[in-house]
XYZ file of C-alpha atoms in Angstrom:
446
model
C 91.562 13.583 -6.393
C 91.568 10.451 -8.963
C 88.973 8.309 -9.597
C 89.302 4.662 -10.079
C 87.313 1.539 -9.263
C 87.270 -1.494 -7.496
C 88.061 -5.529 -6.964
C 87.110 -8.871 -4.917
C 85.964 -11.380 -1.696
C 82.775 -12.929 0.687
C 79.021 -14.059 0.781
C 76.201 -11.317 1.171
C 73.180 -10.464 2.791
C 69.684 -10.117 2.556
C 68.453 -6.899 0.743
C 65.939 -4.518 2.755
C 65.704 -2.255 -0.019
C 63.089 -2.917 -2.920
C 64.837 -2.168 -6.601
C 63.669 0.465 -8.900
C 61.870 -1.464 -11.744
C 62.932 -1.272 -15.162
C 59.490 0.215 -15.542
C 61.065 4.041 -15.615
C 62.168 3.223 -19.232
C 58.188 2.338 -20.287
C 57.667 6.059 -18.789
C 59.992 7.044 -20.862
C 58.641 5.843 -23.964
C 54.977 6.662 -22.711
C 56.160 10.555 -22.698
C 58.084 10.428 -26.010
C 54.934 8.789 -27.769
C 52.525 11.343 -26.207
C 54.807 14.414 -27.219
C 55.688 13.376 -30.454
C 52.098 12.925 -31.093
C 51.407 16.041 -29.855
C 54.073 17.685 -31.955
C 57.348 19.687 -31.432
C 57.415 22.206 -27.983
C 59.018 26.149 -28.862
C 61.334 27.749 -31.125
C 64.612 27.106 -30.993
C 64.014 23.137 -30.361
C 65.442 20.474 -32.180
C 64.090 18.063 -34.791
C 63.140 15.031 -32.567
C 64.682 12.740 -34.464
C 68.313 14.178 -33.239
C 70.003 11.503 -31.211
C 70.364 13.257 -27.434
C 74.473 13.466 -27.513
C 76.010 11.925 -24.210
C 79.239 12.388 -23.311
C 81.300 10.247 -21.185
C 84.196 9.742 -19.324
C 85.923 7.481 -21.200
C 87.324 4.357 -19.371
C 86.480 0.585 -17.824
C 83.225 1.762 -16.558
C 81.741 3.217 -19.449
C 80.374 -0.838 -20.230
C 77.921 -0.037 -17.684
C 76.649 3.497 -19.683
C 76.812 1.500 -22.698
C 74.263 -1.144 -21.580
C 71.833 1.503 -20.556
C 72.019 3.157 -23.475
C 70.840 -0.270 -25.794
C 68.231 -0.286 -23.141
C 66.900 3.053 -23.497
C 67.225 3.067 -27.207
C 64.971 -0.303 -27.398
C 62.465 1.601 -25.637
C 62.381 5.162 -26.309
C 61.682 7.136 -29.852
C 64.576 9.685 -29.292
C 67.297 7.618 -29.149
C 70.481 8.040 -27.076
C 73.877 7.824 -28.597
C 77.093 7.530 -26.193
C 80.258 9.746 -26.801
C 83.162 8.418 -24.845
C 85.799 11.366 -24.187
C 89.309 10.604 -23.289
C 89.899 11.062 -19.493
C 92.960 13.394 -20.018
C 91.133 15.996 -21.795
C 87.601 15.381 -20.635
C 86.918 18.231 -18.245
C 88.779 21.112 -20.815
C 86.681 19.372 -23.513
C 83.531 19.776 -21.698
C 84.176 23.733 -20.739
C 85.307 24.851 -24.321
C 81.668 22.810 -25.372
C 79.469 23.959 -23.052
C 77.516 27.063 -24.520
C 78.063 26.528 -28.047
C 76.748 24.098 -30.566
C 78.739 21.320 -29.953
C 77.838 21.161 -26.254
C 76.437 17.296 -25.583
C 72.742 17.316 -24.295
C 73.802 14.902 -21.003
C 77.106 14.543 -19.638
C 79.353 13.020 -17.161
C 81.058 15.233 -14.193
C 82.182 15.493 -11.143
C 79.270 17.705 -9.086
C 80.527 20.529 -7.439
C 82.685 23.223 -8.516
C 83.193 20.953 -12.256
C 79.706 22.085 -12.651
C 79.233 25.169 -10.565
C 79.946 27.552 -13.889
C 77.767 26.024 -15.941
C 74.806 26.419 -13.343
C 76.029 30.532 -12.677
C 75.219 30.980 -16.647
C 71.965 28.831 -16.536
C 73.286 26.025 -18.834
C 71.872 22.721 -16.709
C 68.214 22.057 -16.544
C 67.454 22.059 -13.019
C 66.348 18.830 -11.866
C 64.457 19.884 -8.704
C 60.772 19.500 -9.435
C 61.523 16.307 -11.056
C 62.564 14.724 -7.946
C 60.086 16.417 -6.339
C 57.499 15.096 -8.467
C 59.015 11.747 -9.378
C 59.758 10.177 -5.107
C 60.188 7.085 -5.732
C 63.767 7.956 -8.652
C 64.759 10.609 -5.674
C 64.615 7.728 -2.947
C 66.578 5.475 -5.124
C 69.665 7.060 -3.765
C 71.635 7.633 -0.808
C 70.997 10.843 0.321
C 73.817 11.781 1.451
C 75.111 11.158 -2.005
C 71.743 12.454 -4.102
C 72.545 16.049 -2.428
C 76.262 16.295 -3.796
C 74.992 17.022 -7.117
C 72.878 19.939 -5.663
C 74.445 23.586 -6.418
C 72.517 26.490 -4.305
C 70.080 23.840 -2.971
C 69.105 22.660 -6.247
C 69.587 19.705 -8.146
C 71.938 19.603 -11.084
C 73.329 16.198 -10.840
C 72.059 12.573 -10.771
C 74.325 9.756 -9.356
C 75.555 7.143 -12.481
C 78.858 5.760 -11.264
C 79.937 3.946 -8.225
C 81.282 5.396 -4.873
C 84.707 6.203 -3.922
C 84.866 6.982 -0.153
C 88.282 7.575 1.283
C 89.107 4.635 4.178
C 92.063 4.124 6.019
C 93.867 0.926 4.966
C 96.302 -1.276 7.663
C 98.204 -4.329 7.137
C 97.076 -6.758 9.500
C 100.018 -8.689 9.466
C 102.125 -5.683 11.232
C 99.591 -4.664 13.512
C 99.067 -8.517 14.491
C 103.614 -8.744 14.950
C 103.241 -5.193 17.267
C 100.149 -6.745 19.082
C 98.066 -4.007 18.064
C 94.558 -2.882 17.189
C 93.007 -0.149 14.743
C 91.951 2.631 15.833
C 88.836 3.492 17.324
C 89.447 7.082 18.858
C 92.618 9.932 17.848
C 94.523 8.925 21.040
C 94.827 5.493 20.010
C 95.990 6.658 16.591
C 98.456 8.642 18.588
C 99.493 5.679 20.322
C 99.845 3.745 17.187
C 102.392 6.086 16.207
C 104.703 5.948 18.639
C 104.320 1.785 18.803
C 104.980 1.405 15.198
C 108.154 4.312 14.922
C 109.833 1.600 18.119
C 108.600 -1.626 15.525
C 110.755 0.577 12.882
C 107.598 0.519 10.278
C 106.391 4.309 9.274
C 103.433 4.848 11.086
C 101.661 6.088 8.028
C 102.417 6.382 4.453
C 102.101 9.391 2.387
C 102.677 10.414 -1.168
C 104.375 13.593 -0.135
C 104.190 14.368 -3.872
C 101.318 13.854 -4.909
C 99.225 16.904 -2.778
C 95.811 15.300 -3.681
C 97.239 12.491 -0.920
C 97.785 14.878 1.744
C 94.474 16.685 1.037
C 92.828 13.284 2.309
C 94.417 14.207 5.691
C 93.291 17.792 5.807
C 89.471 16.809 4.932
C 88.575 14.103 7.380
C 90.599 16.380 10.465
C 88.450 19.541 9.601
C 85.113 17.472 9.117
C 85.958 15.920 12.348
C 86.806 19.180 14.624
C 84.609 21.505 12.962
C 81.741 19.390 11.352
C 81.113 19.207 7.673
C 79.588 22.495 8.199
C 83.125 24.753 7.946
C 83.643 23.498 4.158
C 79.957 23.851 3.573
C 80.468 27.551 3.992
C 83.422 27.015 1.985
C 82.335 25.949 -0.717
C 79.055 27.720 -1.071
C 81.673 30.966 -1.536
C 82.187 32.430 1.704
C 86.011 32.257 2.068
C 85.618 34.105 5.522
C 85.098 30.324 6.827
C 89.263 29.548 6.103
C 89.150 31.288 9.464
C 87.511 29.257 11.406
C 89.352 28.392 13.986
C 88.556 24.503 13.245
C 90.821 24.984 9.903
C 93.858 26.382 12.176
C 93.400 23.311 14.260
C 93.439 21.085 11.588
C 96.251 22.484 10.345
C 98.251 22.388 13.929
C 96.889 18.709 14.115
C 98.745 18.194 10.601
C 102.278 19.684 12.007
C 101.751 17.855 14.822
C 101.767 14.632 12.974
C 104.795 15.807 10.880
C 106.277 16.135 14.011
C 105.496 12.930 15.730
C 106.982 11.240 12.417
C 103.543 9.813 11.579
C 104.756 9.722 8.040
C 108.180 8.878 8.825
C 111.357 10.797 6.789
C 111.133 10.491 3.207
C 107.521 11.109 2.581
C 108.180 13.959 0.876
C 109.891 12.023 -2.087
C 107.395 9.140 -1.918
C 105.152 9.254 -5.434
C 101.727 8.032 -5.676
C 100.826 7.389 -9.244
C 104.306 4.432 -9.527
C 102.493 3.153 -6.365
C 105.644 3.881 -4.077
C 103.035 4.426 -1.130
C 100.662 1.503 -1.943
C 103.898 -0.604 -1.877
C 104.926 0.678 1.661
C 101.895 -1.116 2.889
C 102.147 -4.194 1.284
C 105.941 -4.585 1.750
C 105.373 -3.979 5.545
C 107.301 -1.023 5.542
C 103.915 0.920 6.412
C 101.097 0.058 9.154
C 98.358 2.227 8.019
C 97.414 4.483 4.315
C 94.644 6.658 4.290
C 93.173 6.251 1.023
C 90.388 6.145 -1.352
C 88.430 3.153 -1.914
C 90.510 2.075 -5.117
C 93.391 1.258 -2.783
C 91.608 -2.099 -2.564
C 91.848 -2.864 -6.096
C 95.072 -1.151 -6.494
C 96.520 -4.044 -4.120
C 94.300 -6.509 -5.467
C 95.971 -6.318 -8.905
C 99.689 -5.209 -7.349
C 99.815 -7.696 -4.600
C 96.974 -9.833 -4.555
C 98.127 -11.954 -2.094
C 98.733 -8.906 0.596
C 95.306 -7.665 -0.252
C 93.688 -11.351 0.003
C 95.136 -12.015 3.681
C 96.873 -8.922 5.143
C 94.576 -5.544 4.128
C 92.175 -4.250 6.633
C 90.149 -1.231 6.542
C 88.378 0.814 9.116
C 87.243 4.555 9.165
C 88.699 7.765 10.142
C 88.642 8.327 14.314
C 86.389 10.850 15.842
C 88.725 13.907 17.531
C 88.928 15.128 21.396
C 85.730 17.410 21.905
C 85.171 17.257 17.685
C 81.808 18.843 16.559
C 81.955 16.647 13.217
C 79.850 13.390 13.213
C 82.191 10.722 13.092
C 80.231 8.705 10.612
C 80.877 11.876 7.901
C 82.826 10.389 5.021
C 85.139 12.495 2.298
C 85.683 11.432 -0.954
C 84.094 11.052 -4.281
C 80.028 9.952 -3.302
C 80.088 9.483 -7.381
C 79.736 11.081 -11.027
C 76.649 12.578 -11.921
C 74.916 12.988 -14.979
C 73.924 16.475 -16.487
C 71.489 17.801 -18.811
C 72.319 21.178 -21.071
C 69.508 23.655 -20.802
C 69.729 24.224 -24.114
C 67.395 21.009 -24.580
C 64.034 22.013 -24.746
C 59.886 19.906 -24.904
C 60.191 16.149 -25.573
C 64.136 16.266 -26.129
C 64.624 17.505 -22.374
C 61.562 15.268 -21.376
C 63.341 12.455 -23.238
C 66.559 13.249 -21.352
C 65.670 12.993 -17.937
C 63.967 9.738 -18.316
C 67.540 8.359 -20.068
C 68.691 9.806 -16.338
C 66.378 7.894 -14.470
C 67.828 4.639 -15.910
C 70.826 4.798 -13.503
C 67.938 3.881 -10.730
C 67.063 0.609 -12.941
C 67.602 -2.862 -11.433
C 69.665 -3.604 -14.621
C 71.901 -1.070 -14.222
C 72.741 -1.655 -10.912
C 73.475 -4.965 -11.479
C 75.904 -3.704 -14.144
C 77.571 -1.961 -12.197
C 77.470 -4.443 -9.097
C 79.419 -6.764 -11.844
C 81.985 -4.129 -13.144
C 83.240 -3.819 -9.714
C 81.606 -0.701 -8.738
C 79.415 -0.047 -5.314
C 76.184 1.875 -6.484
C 75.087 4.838 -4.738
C 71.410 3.685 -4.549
C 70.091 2.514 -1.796
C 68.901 -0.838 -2.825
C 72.258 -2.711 -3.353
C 72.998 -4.159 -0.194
C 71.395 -7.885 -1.910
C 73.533 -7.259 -5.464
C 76.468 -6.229 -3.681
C 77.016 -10.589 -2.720
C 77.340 -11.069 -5.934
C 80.234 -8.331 -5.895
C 83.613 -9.525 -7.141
C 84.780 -8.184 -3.128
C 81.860 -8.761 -1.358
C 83.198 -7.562 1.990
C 84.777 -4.685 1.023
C 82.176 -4.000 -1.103
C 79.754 -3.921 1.421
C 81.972 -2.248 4.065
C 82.287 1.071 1.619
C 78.605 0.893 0.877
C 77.553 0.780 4.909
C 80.256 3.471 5.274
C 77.896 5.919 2.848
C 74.929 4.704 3.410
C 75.120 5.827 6.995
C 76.901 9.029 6.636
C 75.092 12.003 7.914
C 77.424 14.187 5.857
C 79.251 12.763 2.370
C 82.191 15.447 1.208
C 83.183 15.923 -2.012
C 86.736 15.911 -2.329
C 88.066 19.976 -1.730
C 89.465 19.574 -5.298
C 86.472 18.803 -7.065
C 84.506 20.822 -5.263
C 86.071 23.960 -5.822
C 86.065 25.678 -9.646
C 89.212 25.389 -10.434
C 91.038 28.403 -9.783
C 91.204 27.761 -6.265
C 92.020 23.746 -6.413
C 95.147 24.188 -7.803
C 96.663 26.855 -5.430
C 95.002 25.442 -2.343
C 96.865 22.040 -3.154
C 100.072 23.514 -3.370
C 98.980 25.460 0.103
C 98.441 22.197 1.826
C 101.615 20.656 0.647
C 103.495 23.616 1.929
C 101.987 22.670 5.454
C 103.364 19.063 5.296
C 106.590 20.284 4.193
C 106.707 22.880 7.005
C 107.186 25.990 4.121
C 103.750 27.321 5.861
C 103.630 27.358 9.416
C 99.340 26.903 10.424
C 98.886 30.372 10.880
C 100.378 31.514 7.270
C 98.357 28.277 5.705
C 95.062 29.733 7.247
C 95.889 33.063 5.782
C 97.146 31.432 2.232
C 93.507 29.500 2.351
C 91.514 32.707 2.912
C 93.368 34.151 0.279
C 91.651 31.936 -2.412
C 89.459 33.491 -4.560
């Protein structure tokens, strides 16, 4: 799945939450003075006057890493320095690094299976029994969020970029013409279809080929009959789970749909990445797109004046008799930061206070003003000052009360078993796999 950011729109409201003071960054510099008085830690360990290398994904959100990198380096005696990698080749950059010596000390990623390597050789400091040590940094995030960067109940991963939740998206102008609502449960959705197929608008649009798209579909239907719990198993390597018999519902559900002409007739030719399906909905040629949360900013700077009057958003309807909670979200709950293992006394000390400026008033702010919704839980006050204040705060409610935040399948599997489990799920919208052969191409992934 991509990752993007986001754009603009209304007033706020009051903050419960107290911020994280800038005081994390004294700490910082409090440790660094005592250990470089006290000398260098074991063999092996750097001279301490070594910049800590961190490595970024490089693109309009990196301002924010800059800024808390000046802050850090004001403040602390090992400095920081900021290596922004181009997004193309960022994640086969980072693998051919990790483990020798040009391996960066903290680094950006995606959680999940982008790290899940890299923790089976023991190359990421575990950051456990600093968040067990240091409460008040833990509480600074969402939970739900926080615990995506954990690999074999430990944590590898601190939260440093905004969220991305995936939302469906109407046009309100269509829905208002058919004298429809949303949906609140899967019947009306049902309904919805057959009411906008008689308006002659596609129900739904799809980038039939773009998989990533379609995967959207696949993750809310099997957190909502099965509970997050099915891809829990999933991921954590047991590949018995594709048998659940959730996953062959979800995939009957998907047919079903097909069937229905929820997408309409052409979705298999319609592209994502010209923004073909984004136009569908502004052009009203589409009621509804389920989506990440970049949608909104991919209409605001497309068709600003759709997104401005006409785009709604709600969230994903519970299913008949589901076990899932039907305040579970998919998506991207963020990027995390990393530290190499390799990083030993004050150097690693040094590095996991840089970490714990992500939790810093400033940096929220930062990031509150580059468009982004933070995953800590004390933006609900910054987010009014959010260039889409609504929307903004919509997403941010959306995580903040999720029992259960999924990382997109894609990035949460190592690789080897993305790739082939994308071209899987197309094959079920495109009716090459009937549900039964998908469930038995899914448990085939290894």
């Amino acid at each position: 799945m991509r990752t993007a950011v986001q754009g603009p729109a209304r007033g706020g409201r009051k903050g419960t939450r107290r911020h994280r003071a800038a005081a994390l960054t004294a700490t910082a510099l409090a440790a660094s003075l005592v250990l470089t008085a006290c000398g260098s830690g074991g063999p092996g360990e750097e001279s301490s006057d070594a910049a800590l290398e961190v490595w970024v994904y490089q693109d309009a959100s990196v301002t924010v890493q800059q800024a808390a990198v000046e802050r850090f380096n004001e403040k602390s005696d090992i400095k920081a320095e900021l290596v922004e990698v181009p997004g193309q080749n960022y994640q086969d950059k980072m693998r051919s690094a990790m483990g020798t010596p040009n391996a960066p000390d903290i680094f950006f990623n995606w959680g999940g299976g982008s790290i899940a390597n890299f923790v089976e050789k023991d190359m990421l400091v575990d950051l456990t029994p600093e968040l067990k040590k240091d409460t008040e940094f833990r509480d600074s995030f969402i939970p739900a969020i926080l615990n995506e960067g954990k690999i074999d109940d430990k944590y590898y991963g601190i939260p440093m970029r905004g969220m991305q939740p995936v939302m469906l998206f109407y046009n309100k102008k269509v829905f208002k013409e058919a004298g429809v609502e949303p949906p609140k449960t899967w019947d009306d959705l049902l309904d919805l279809v057959d009411t906008f197929k008689k308006e002659g608008v596609t129900p739904f649009a799809l980038a039939g080929t773009t998989p990533w798209t379609e995967l959207m579909w696949v993750e809310y239907l099997l957190d909502r009959i099965g509970g997050a719990e099915v891809f829990d198993r999933i991921r954590g390597g047991d590949s018995s789970a594709w048998g659940d018999p959730a996953v062959l519902e979800t995939a009957r559900t998907i047919q079903d749909l097909v069937d229905r002409g929820a997408f309409g007739n052409k979705y298999q030719s319609v592209d994502y990445d010209s923004g073909a399906a984004s136009t569908l909905l502004a052009k009203d040629k589409a009621a509804m797109f389920l989506m990440g949360s970049w949608e909104y900013s991919t209409q605001q700077s497309n068709n600003p004046d759709f997104a401005k009057s006409d785009l709604g958003w709600t969230t994903f309807p519970a299913m008949p008799d589901g076990k899932g909670d039907p305040r579970n979200v998919v998506g991207n709950p963020t990027n995390y930061w990393s530290v190499n293992s390799s990083l030993k006394g004050e150097r690693r000390e040094a590095a996991i206070e840089f970490l714990k400026t992500t939790a810093e008033e400033a940096y929220v702010k930062d990031m509150v003003e580059n468009g982004e919704v933070p995953a800590t839980t004390d933006a609900e006050e910054q987010l009014a000052s959010h260039p889409a204040p609504d929307f903004a705060l919509s997403a941010y409610d959306l995580a903040l009360d999720a029992p259960s935040y999924t990382l997109s399948w894609d990035q949460a599997l190592p690789a080897q078993q993305a790739s082939p489990m994308l071209t899987n799920i197309q094959k079920l919208f495109n009716k090459q796999l009937d549900p039964e052969k998908f469930v038995d191409a899914m448990k085939a992934l290894k």
